[in-house]
Coordinates of C-alpha atoms in Angstrom, one line a residue:
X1 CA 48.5 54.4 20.0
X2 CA 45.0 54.2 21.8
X3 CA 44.9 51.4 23.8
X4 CA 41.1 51.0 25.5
X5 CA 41.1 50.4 29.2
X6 CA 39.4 51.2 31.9
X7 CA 40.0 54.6 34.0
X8 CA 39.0 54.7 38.0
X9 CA 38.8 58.0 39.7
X10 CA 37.6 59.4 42.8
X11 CA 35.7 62.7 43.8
X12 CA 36.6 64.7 46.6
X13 CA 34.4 62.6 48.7
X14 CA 36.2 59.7 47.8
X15 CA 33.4 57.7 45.7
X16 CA 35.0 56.0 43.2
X17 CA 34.0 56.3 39.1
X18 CA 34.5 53.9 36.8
X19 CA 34.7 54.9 33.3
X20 CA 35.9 53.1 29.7
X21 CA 38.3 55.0 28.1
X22 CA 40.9 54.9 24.8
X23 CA 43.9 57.1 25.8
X24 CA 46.3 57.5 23.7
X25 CA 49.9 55.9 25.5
X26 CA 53.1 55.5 24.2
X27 CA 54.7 51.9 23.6
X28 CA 56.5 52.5 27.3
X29 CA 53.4 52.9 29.3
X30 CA 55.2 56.4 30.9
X31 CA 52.5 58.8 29.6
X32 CA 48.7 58.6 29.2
X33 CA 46.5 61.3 27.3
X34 CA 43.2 61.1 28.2
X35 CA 40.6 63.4 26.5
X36 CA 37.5 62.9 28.4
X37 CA 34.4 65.6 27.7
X38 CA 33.8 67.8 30.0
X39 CA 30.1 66.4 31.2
X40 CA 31.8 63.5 32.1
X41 CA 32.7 62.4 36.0
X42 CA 36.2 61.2 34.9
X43 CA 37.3 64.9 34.0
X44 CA 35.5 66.5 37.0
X45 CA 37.2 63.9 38.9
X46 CA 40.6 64.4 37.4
X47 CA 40.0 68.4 37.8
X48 CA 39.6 68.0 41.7
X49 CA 41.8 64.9 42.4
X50 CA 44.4 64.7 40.0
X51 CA 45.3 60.9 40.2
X52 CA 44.0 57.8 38.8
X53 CA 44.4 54.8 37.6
X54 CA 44.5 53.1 33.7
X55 CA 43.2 49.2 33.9
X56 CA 43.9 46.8 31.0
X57 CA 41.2 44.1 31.4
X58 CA 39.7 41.1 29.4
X59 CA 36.4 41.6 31.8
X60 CA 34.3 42.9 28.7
X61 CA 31.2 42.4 31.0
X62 CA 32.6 45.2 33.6
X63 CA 33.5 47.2 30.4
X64 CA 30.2 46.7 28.8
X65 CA 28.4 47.8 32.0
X66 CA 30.6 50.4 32.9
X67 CA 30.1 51.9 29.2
X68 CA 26.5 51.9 29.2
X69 CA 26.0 53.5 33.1
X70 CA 24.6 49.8 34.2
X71 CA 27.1 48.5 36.5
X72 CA 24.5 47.3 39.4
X73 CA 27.4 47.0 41.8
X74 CA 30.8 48.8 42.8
X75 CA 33.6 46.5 41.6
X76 CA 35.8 45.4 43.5
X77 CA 38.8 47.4 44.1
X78 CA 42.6 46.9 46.2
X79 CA 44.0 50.1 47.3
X80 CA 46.6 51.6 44.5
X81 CA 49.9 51.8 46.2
X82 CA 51.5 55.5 45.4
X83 CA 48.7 57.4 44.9
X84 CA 45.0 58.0 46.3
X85 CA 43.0 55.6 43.9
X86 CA 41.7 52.4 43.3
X87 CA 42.7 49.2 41.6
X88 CA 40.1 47.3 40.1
X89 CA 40.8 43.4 41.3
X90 CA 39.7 42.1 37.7
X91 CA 42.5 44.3 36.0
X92 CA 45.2 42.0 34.4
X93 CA 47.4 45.0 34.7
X94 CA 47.2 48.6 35.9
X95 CA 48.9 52.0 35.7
X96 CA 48.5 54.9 38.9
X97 CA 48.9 58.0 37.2
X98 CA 49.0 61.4 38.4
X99 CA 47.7 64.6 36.2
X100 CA 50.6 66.4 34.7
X101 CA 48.6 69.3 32.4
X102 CA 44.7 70.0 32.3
X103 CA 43.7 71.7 28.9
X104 CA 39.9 72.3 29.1
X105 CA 39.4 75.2 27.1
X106 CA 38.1 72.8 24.4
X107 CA 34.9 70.6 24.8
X108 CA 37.0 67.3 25.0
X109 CA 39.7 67.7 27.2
X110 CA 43.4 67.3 27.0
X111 CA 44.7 65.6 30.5
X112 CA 48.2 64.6 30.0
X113 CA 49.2 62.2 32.9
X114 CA 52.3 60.7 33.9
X115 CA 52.4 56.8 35.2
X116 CA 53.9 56.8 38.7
X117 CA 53.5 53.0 39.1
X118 CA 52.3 50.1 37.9
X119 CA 51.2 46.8 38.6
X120 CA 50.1 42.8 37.1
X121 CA 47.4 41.0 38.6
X122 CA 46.9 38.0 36.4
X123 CA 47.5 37.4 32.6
X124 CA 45.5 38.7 29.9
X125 CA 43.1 36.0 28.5
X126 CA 44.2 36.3 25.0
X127 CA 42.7 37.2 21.7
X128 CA 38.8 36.1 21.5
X129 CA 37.0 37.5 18.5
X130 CA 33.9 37.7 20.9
X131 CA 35.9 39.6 23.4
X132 CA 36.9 42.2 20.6
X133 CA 33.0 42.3 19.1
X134 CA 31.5 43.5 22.8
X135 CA 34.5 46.4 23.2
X136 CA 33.1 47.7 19.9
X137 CA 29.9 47.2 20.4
X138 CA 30.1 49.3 23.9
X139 CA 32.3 52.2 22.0
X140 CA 29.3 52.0 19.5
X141 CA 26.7 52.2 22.7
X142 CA 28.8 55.2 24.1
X143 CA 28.4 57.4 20.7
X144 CA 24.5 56.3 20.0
X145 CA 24.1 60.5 20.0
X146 CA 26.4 61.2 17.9
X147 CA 26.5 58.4 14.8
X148 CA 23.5 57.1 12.5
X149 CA 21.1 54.8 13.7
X150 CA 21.5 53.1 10.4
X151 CA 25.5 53.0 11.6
X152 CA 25.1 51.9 14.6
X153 CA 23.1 49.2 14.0
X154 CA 24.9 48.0 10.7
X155 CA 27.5 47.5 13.1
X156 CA 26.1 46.0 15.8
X157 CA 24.8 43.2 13.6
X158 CA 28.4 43.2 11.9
X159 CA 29.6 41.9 15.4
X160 CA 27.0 39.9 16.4
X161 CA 28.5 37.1 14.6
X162 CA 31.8 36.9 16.3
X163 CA 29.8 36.8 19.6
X164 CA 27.1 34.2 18.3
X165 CA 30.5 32.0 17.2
X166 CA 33.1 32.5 20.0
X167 CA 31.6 33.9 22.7
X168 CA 31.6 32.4 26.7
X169 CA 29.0 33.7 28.7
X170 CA 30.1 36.7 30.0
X171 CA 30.5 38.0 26.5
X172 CA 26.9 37.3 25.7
X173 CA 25.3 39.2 28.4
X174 CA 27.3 41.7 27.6
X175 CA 26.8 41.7 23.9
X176 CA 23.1 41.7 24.6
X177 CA 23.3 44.0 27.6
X178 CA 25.0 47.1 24.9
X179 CA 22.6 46.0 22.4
X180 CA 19.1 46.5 24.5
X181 CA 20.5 49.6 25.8
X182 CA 21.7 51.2 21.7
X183 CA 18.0 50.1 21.3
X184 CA 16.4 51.9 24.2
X185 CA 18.5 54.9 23.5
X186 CA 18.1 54.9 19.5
X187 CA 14.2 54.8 20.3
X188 CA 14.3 57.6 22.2
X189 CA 12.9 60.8 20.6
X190 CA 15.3 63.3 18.6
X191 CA 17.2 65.8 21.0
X192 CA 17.0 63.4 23.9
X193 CA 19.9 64.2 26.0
X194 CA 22.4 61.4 26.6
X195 CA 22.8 60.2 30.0

């Protein structure tokens, strides 16, 4: 099952990246397949530091930002306890995982990891249909090279509803937040490289 999280990892300086991801886990939470590109930080990151950490979060607004490369600020993090990482303090819950195989002879990645520990911070919110419209909007924002404009922003108007009729605040900066950025980027002239 893909379950979409957040993944921190550090460099070999220690600077910390944070990244949304949808690995693929198994009901037990014991294994994580990630399956990052190979432009991306998270797999240089995982290539040199083999260890990181898998967030569950309601905090759409950090995933929203994190997703679209606006996060003005470094969130705030808590050491992770068995391995050399990073907890972000507005998980609800969180898994340390270290690298267990590294396929990169494809352009997406195969990085199976293995949970070494894991930990709760606070309860998940619950289900909000608002919550749900900005995590698809921000996987929409992350493929704006890749799908239709026409797609992308069937969709995003699809969703606005949800956000227009549940939302909380957080969820509508966010929601309009993904949507300037899809329509800065869908703007941009053809063969623009992503960023």
């Amino acid at each position: 099952m893909i379950l979409e999280g957040i993944v921190t990892s550090l460099d070999t300086t220690g600077e910390l990246n944070v990244a949304p991801m949808g690995p693929i886990v198994d009901e037990a939470m014991s294994t994580i397949l990630l399956r990052p590109f190979q432009t991306s930080r998270t797999y240089r990151n995982l290539k040199e530091h083999p260890k990181g950490v898998l967030h569950v979060t309601d905090d759409v607004l950090l995933l929203a930002r994190a997703a679209i490369g606006q996060l003005d600020e470094t969130p705030a993090t808590i050491s992770a306890e068995k391995i050399e990482g990073r907890v972000l303090k507005s998980a609800c819950r969180w898994y340390e995982f270290e690298v267990a195989e590294l396929d990169d002879s494809e352009e997406r990645t195969r990085i199976e990891c293995r949970v070494v520990n894991s930990g709760r911070l606070r309860d998940f919110f619950g289900f909000n249909r608002a919550k749900h419209a900005v995590l698809e909007a921000a996987i929409l924002a992350t493929r704006v090279h890749i799908l239709p404009a026409q797609q992308i922003r069937q969709q995003l108007a699809a969703l606005a509803s949800p956000v227009e009729k549940t939302a909380g605040p957080d969820e509508e900066v966010a929601f309009s937040l993904v949507t300037k950025f899809v329509e800065r980027k869908l703007a941009e002239p053809a063969g623009s490289s992503p960023k």
